[in-house]
Amino acid sequence: RFLIKGGLAGAAVYVAYDQGLLGSGTEGAEALKKAKETLPPTIQEWTNYLGWEVRAAQLPSTPKFDFSVSDSWNKGVHRVMSALSVAPTRACEYTVESWKYVKDLVK
């Protein structure tokens, strides 16, 4: 059982790597575009093979994503770096405020 699960996990990682999902943001966007083009005909082919009657109107449309992985990644990196660059200044400000608060409590 363990070997089967390990083999399936390894195969999934290999397929993800082979399709470019583990690469850069542009490779991931290309893989998503390829999946959008391939998925509806594949679903139709399998439903015909299995004998299920599925009309095109019954299939939900593929979601439209106006989402750039690389832009989101870059925004996240910029925010983290901004927070890290401001952290020492903020720590000093909070320390001064906490000392004032403690002094007021002691009085």
GROMACS .gro file of N, CA and C in nm:
model
  321
    1ARG      N    1   0.082  -0.119   0.000
    1ARG     CA    2   0.000   0.000   0.000
    1ARG      C    3   0.087   0.126   0.000
    2PHE      N    4   0.190   0.125   0.083
    2PHE     CA    5   0.279   0.240   0.091
    2PHE      C    6   0.350   0.265  -0.042
    3LEU      N    7   0.391   0.156  -0.108
    3LEU     CA    8   0.459   0.171  -0.236
    3LEU      C    9   0.366   0.226  -0.343
    4ILE      N   10   0.241   0.184  -0.340
    4ILE     CA   11   0.144   0.235  -0.437
    4ILE      C   12   0.121   0.384  -0.416
    5LYS      N   13   0.103   0.423  -0.290
    5LYS     CA   14   0.081   0.565  -0.261
    5LYS      C   15   0.205   0.647  -0.297
    6GLY      N   16   0.321   0.594  -0.266
    6GLY     CA   17   0.445   0.664  -0.301
    6GLY      C   18   0.462   0.677  -0.450
    7GLY      N   19   0.427   0.572  -0.523
    7GLY     CA   20   0.436   0.575  -0.669
    7GLY      C   21   0.340   0.677  -0.729
    8LEU      N   22   0.217   0.682  -0.676
    8LEU     CA   23   0.120   0.780  -0.725
    8LEU      C   24   0.165   0.923  -0.694
    9ALA      N   25   0.218   0.944  -0.575
    9ALA     CA   26   0.267   1.077  -0.539
    9ALA      C   27   0.384   1.116  -0.629
   10GLY      N   28   0.476   1.025  -0.652
   10GLY     CA   29   0.589   1.052  -0.740
   10GLY      C   30   0.544   1.082  -0.882
   11ALA      N   31   0.446   1.008  -0.930
   11ALA     CA   32   0.394   1.032  -1.064
   11ALA      C   33   0.327   1.169  -1.072
   12ALA      N   34   0.253   1.207  -0.967
   12ALA     CA   35   0.188   1.337  -0.967
   12ALA      C   36   0.291   1.451  -0.969
   13VAL      N   37   0.398   1.435  -0.892
   13VAL     CA   38   0.503   1.537  -0.892
   13VAL      C   39   0.571   1.543  -1.028
   14TYR      N   40   0.595   1.427  -1.089
   14TYR     CA   41   0.659   1.424  -1.220
   14TYR      C   42   0.572   1.493  -1.325
   15VAL      N   43   0.441   1.464  -1.324
   15VAL     CA   44   0.351   1.525  -1.421
   15VAL      C   45   0.344   1.676  -1.400
   16ALA      N   46   0.339   1.719  -1.274
   16ALA     CA   47   0.337   1.863  -1.246
   16ALA      C   48   0.464   1.929  -1.295
   17TYR      N   49   0.578   1.865  -1.275
   17TYR     CA   50   0.705   1.920  -1.321
   17TYR      C   51   0.711   1.919  -1.474
   18ASP      N   52   0.664   1.811  -1.535
   18ASP     CA   53   0.668   1.798  -1.680
   18ASP      C   54   0.579   1.902  -1.748
   19GLN      N   55   0.466   1.936  -1.686
   19GLN     CA   56   0.373   2.033  -1.744
   19GLN      C   57   0.414   2.178  -1.715
   20GLY      N   58   0.515   2.198  -1.634
   20GLY     CA   59   0.563   2.333  -1.605
   20GLY      C   60   0.497   2.399  -1.487
   21LEU      N   61   0.425   2.323  -1.406
   21LEU     CA   62   0.357   2.382  -1.291
   21LEU      C   63   0.453   2.417  -1.178
   22LEU      N   64   0.570   2.357  -1.174
   22LEU     CA   65   0.666   2.384  -1.068
   22LEU      C   66   0.772   2.484  -1.113
   23GLY      N   67   0.755   2.541  -1.230
   23GLY     CA   68   0.852   2.635  -1.284
   23GLY      C   69   0.817   2.778  -1.246
   24SER      N   70   0.849   2.870  -1.336
   24SER     CA   71   0.824   3.011  -1.311
   24SER      C   72   0.675   3.043  -1.327
   25GLY      N   73   0.639   3.167  -1.298
   25GLY     CA   74   0.500   3.210  -1.308
   25GLY      C   75   0.448   3.205  -1.450
   26THR      N   76   0.535   3.237  -1.545
   26THR     CA   77   0.490   3.235  -1.685
   26THR      C   78   0.464   3.092  -1.731
   27GLU      N   79   0.547   2.998  -1.686
   27GLU     CA   80   0.522   2.857  -1.720
   27GLU      C   81   0.392   2.809  -1.659
   28GLY      N   82   0.363   2.851  -1.536
   28GLY     CA   83   0.238   2.813  -1.471
   28GLY      C   84   0.118   2.872  -1.543
   29ALA      N   85   0.130   2.996  -1.589
   29ALA     CA   86   0.020   3.060  -1.664
   29ALA      C   87  -0.003   2.989  -1.796
   30GLU      N   88   0.106   2.948  -1.862
   30GLU     CA   89   0.091   2.872  -1.987
   30GLU      C   90   0.024   2.738  -1.964
   31ALA      N   91   0.060   2.671  -1.854
   31ALA     CA   92  -0.002   2.542  -1.821
   31ALA      C   93  -0.151   2.559  -1.792
   32LEU      N   94  -0.188   2.668  -1.724
   32LEU     CA   95  -0.329   2.695  -1.696
   32LEU      C   96  -0.406   2.720  -1.825
   33LYS      N   97  -0.345   2.795  -1.916
   33LYS     CA   98  -0.410   2.822  -2.044
   33LYS      C   99  -0.429   2.693  -2.123
   34LYS      N  100  -0.328   2.606  -2.120
   34LYS     CA  101  -0.338   2.478  -2.190
   34LYS      C  102  -0.446   2.390  -2.129
   35ALA      N  103  -0.459   2.394  -1.995
   35ALA     CA  104  -0.562   2.315  -1.929
   35ALA      C  105  -0.701   2.366  -1.964
   36LYS      N  106  -0.718   2.498  -1.973
   36LYS     CA  107  -0.848   2.555  -2.011
   36LYS      C  108  -0.889   2.511  -2.150
   37GLU      N  109  -0.792   2.500  -2.241
   37GLU     CA  110  -0.822   2.460  -2.377
   37GLU      C  111  -0.850   2.311  -2.388
   38THR      N  112  -0.787   2.231  -2.305
   38THR     CA  113  -0.793   2.085  -2.317
   38THR      C  114  -0.908   2.024  -2.238
   39LEU      N  115  -0.945   2.083  -2.126
   39LEU     CA  116  -1.040   2.020  -2.035
   39LEU      C  117  -1.180   2.000  -2.092
   40PRO      N  118  -1.248   2.099  -2.151
   40PRO     CA  119  -1.384   2.073  -2.200
   40PRO      C  120  -1.394   1.963  -2.306
   41PRO      N  121  -1.305   1.957  -2.408
   41PRO     CA  122  -1.316   1.845  -2.503
   41PRO      C  123  -1.290   1.709  -2.437
   42THR      N  124  -1.202   1.706  -2.340
   42THR     CA  125  -1.172   1.580  -2.271
   42THR      C  126  -1.293   1.533  -2.192
   43ILE      N  127  -1.361   1.625  -2.125
   43ILE     CA  128  -1.482   1.587  -2.049
   43ILE      C  129  -1.588   1.534  -2.144
   44GLN      N  130  -1.605   1.600  -2.256
   44GLN     CA  131  -1.705   1.554  -2.354
   44GLN      C  132  -1.669   1.415  -2.407
   45GLU      N  133  -1.541   1.392  -2.433
   45GLU     CA  134  -1.498   1.261  -2.482
   45GLU      C  135  -1.526   1.151  -2.380
   46TRP      N  136  -1.496   1.177  -2.253
   46TRP     CA  137  -1.520   1.075  -2.149
   46TRP      C  138  -1.669   1.050  -2.127
   47THR      N  139  -1.750   1.156  -2.132
   47THR     CA  140  -1.893   1.133  -2.114
   47THR      C  141  -1.950   1.053  -2.230
   48ASN      N  142  -1.900   1.076  -2.351
   48ASN     CA  143  -1.945   0.994  -2.464
   48ASN      C  144  -1.899   0.849  -2.448
   49TYR      N  145  -1.778   0.831  -2.400
   49TYR     CA  146  -1.723   0.696  -2.380
   49TYR      C  147  -1.802   0.620  -2.275
   50LEU      N  148  -1.840   0.688  -2.167
   50LEU     CA  149  -1.913   0.622  -2.059
   50LEU      C  150  -2.062   0.608  -2.087
   51GLY      N  151  -2.108   0.673  -2.193
   51GLY     CA  152  -2.249   0.661  -2.228
   51GLY      C  153  -2.338   0.760  -2.156
   52TRP      N  154  -2.280   0.856  -2.092
   52TRP     CA  155  -2.362   0.958  -2.025
   52TRP      C  156  -2.401   1.063  -2.128
   53GLU      N  157  -2.524   1.106  -2.116
   53GLU     CA  158  -2.569   1.210  -2.207
   53GLU      C  159  -2.553   1.344  -2.137
   54VAL      N  160  -2.456   1.418  -2.182
   54VAL     CA  161  -2.430   1.550  -2.124
   54VAL      C  162  -2.432   1.650  -2.237
   55ARG      N  163  -2.521   1.742  -2.226
   55ARG     CA  164  -2.530   1.846  -2.327
   55ARG      C  165  -2.434   1.958  -2.291
   56ALA      N  166  -2.397   2.033  -2.389
   56ALA     CA  167  -2.302   2.142  -2.366
   56ALA      C  168  -2.359   2.245  -2.269
   57ALA      N  169  -2.492   2.262  -2.271
   57ALA     CA  170  -2.552   2.361  -2.181
   57ALA      C  171  -2.544   2.314  -2.036
   58GLN      N  172  -2.535   2.183  -2.013
   58GLN     CA  173  -2.530   2.132  -1.877
   58GLN      C  174  -2.391   2.144  -1.816
   59LEU      N  175  -2.290   2.147  -1.898
   59LEU     CA  176  -2.156   2.159  -1.845
   59LEU      C  177  -2.131   2.302  -1.800
   60PRO      N  178  -2.076   2.319  -1.681
   60PRO     CA  179  -2.046   2.456  -1.638
   60PRO      C  180  -1.930   2.511  -1.720
   61SER      N  181  -1.935   2.640  -1.742
   61SER     CA  182  -1.826   2.701  -1.819
   61SER      C  183  -1.702   2.708  -1.731
   62THR      N  184  -1.588   2.709  -1.797
   62THR     CA  185  -1.464   2.720  -1.721
   62THR      C  186  -1.454   2.861  -1.665
   63PRO      N  187  -1.406   2.874  -1.543
   63PRO     CA  188  -1.398   3.008  -1.483
   63PRO      C  189  -1.296   3.094  -1.555
   64LYS      N  190  -1.325   3.221  -1.562
   64LYS     CA  191  -1.235   3.317  -1.625
   64LYS      C  192  -1.149   3.380  -1.516
   65PHE      N  193  -1.020   3.366  -1.530
   65PHE     CA  194  -0.927   3.422  -1.433
   65PHE      C  195  -0.853   3.538  -1.495
   66ASP      N  196  -0.863   3.652  -1.432
   66ASP     CA  197  -0.781   3.766  -1.471
   66ASP      C  198  -0.678   3.782  -1.359
   67PHE      N  199  -0.586   3.687  -1.356
   67PHE     CA  200  -0.496   3.673  -1.242
   67PHE      C  201  -0.357   3.641  -1.294
   68SER      N  202  -0.263   3.723  -1.256
   68SER     CA  203  -0.125   3.699  -1.296
   68SER      C  204  -0.047   3.649  -1.175
   69VAL      N  205   0.002   3.528  -1.184
   69VAL     CA  206   0.075   3.468  -1.073
   69VAL      C  207   0.202   3.546  -1.045
   70SER      N  208   0.272   3.585  -1.149
   70SER     CA  209   0.399   3.656  -1.128
   70SER      C  210   0.376   3.793  -1.065
   71ASP      N  211   0.270   3.865  -1.105
   71ASP     CA  212   0.242   3.994  -1.043
   71ASP      C  213   0.205   3.978  -0.896
   72SER      N  214   0.125   3.877  -0.865
   72SER     CA  215   0.087   3.854  -0.726
   72SER      C  216   0.208   3.816  -0.642
   73TRP      N  217   0.293   3.733  -0.697
   73TRP     CA  218   0.415   3.694  -0.626
   73TRP      C  219   0.501   3.817  -0.600
   74ASN      N  220   0.518   3.901  -0.701
   74ASN     CA  221   0.602   4.020  -0.685
   74ASN      C  222   0.543   4.116  -0.582
   75LYS      N  223   0.411   4.133  -0.582
   75LYS     CA  224   0.347   4.219  -0.482
   75LYS      C  225   0.371   4.164  -0.342
   76GLY      N  226   0.360   4.033  -0.325
   76GLY     CA  227   0.383   3.972  -0.195
   76GLY      C  228   0.526   3.992  -0.149
   77VAL      N  229   0.620   3.975  -0.239
   77VAL     CA  230   0.761   3.993  -0.204
   77VAL      C  231   0.786   4.138  -0.164
   78HIS      N  232   0.729   4.233  -0.238
   78HIS     CA  233   0.747   4.374  -0.205
   78HIS      C  234   0.688   4.407  -0.068
   79ARG      N  235   0.571   4.352  -0.037
   79ARG     CA  236   0.510   4.380   0.094
   79ARG      C  237   0.591   4.322   0.208
   80VAL      N  238   0.641   4.201   0.189
   80VAL     CA  239   0.723   4.140   0.294
   80VAL      C  240   0.851   4.219   0.315
   81MET      N  241   0.917   4.256   0.209
   81MET     CA  242   1.041   4.332   0.220
   81MET      C  243   1.015   4.470   0.282
   82SER      N  244   0.903   4.531   0.246
   82SER     CA  245   0.867   4.660   0.305
   82SER      C  246   0.845   4.646   0.455
   83ALA      N  247   0.773   4.541   0.495
   83ALA     CA  248   0.748   4.519   0.638
   83ALA      C  249   0.878   4.491   0.712
   84LEU      N  250   0.968   4.416   0.652
   84LEU     CA  251   1.096   4.387   0.717
   84LEU      C  252   1.184   4.511   0.727
   85SER      N  253   1.178   4.599   0.629
   85SER     CA  254   1.261   4.720   0.635
   85SER      C  255   1.209   4.819   0.739
   86VAL      N  256   1.079   4.818   0.767
   86VAL     CA  257   1.020   4.910   0.864
   86VAL      C  258   1.022   4.850   1.005
   87ALA      N  259   1.044   4.721   1.016
   87ALA     CA  260   1.034   4.652   1.145
   87ALA      C  261   1.123   4.711   1.254
   88PRO      N  262   1.251   4.742   1.231
   88PRO     CA  263   1.332   4.798   1.340
   88PRO      C  264   1.279   4.933   1.391
   89THR      N  265   1.233   5.018   1.300
   89THR     CA  266   1.178   5.147   1.339
   89THR      C  267   1.052   5.129   1.422
   90ARG      N  268   0.965   5.041   1.375
   90ARG     CA  269   0.841   5.015   1.449
   90ARG      C  270   0.869   4.953   1.586
   91ALA      N  271   0.967   4.867   1.592
   91ALA     CA  272   1.001   4.806   1.721
   91ALA      C  273   1.048   4.912   1.820
   92CYS      N  274   1.127   5.007   1.773
   92CYS     CA  275   1.171   5.117   1.860
   92CYS      C  276   1.053   5.201   1.906
   93GLU      N  277   0.962   5.233   1.813
   93GLU     CA  278   0.844   5.312   1.849
   93GLU      C  279   0.759   5.240   1.953
   94TYR      N  280   0.736   5.113   1.933
   94TYR     CA  281   0.655   5.036   2.028
   94TYR      C  282   0.725   5.025   2.163
   95THR      N  283   0.856   5.015   2.163
   95THR     CA  284   0.930   5.009   2.288
   95THR      C  285   0.916   5.139   2.365
   96VAL      N  286   0.928   5.252   2.296
   96VAL     CA  287   0.913   5.383   2.362
   96VAL      C  288   0.772   5.397   2.417
   97GLU      N  289   0.672   5.359   2.338
   97GLU     CA  290   0.534   5.367   2.385
   97GLU      C  291   0.509   5.278   2.506
   98SER      N  292   0.566   5.159   2.506
   98SER     CA  293   0.546   5.067   2.619
   98SER      C  294   0.615   5.120   2.745
   99TRP      N  295   0.734   5.181   2.731
   99TRP     CA  296   0.801   5.239   2.848
   99TRP      C  297   0.720   5.354   2.905
  100LYS      N  298   0.663   5.436   2.818
  100LYS     CA  299   0.577   5.545   2.866
  100LYS      C  300   0.457   5.489   2.941
  101TYR      N  301   0.397   5.385   2.888
  101TYR     CA  302   0.281   5.323   2.952
  101TYR      C  303   0.317   5.267   3.089
  102VAL      N  304   0.432   5.199   3.098
  102VAL     CA  305   0.475   5.141   3.226
  102VAL      C  306   0.506   5.253   3.325
  103LYS      N  307   0.570   5.361   3.282
  103LYS     CA  308   0.600   5.473   3.371
  103LYS      C  309   0.472   5.536   3.425
  104ASP      N  310   0.370   5.549   3.336
  104ASP     CA  311   0.243   5.604   3.381
  104ASP      C  312   0.173   5.514   3.481
  105LEU      N  313   0.189   5.383   3.466
  105LEU     CA  314   0.128   5.289   3.562
  105LEU      C  315   0.197   5.295   3.697
  106VAL      N  316   0.329   5.317   3.697
  106VAL     CA  317   0.405   5.319   3.822
  106VAL      C  318   0.376   5.446   3.900
  107LYS      N  319   0.349   5.556   3.835
  107LYS     CA  320   0.324   5.685   3.904
  107LYS      C  321   0.204   5.681   3.989
   0.00000   0.00000   0.00000
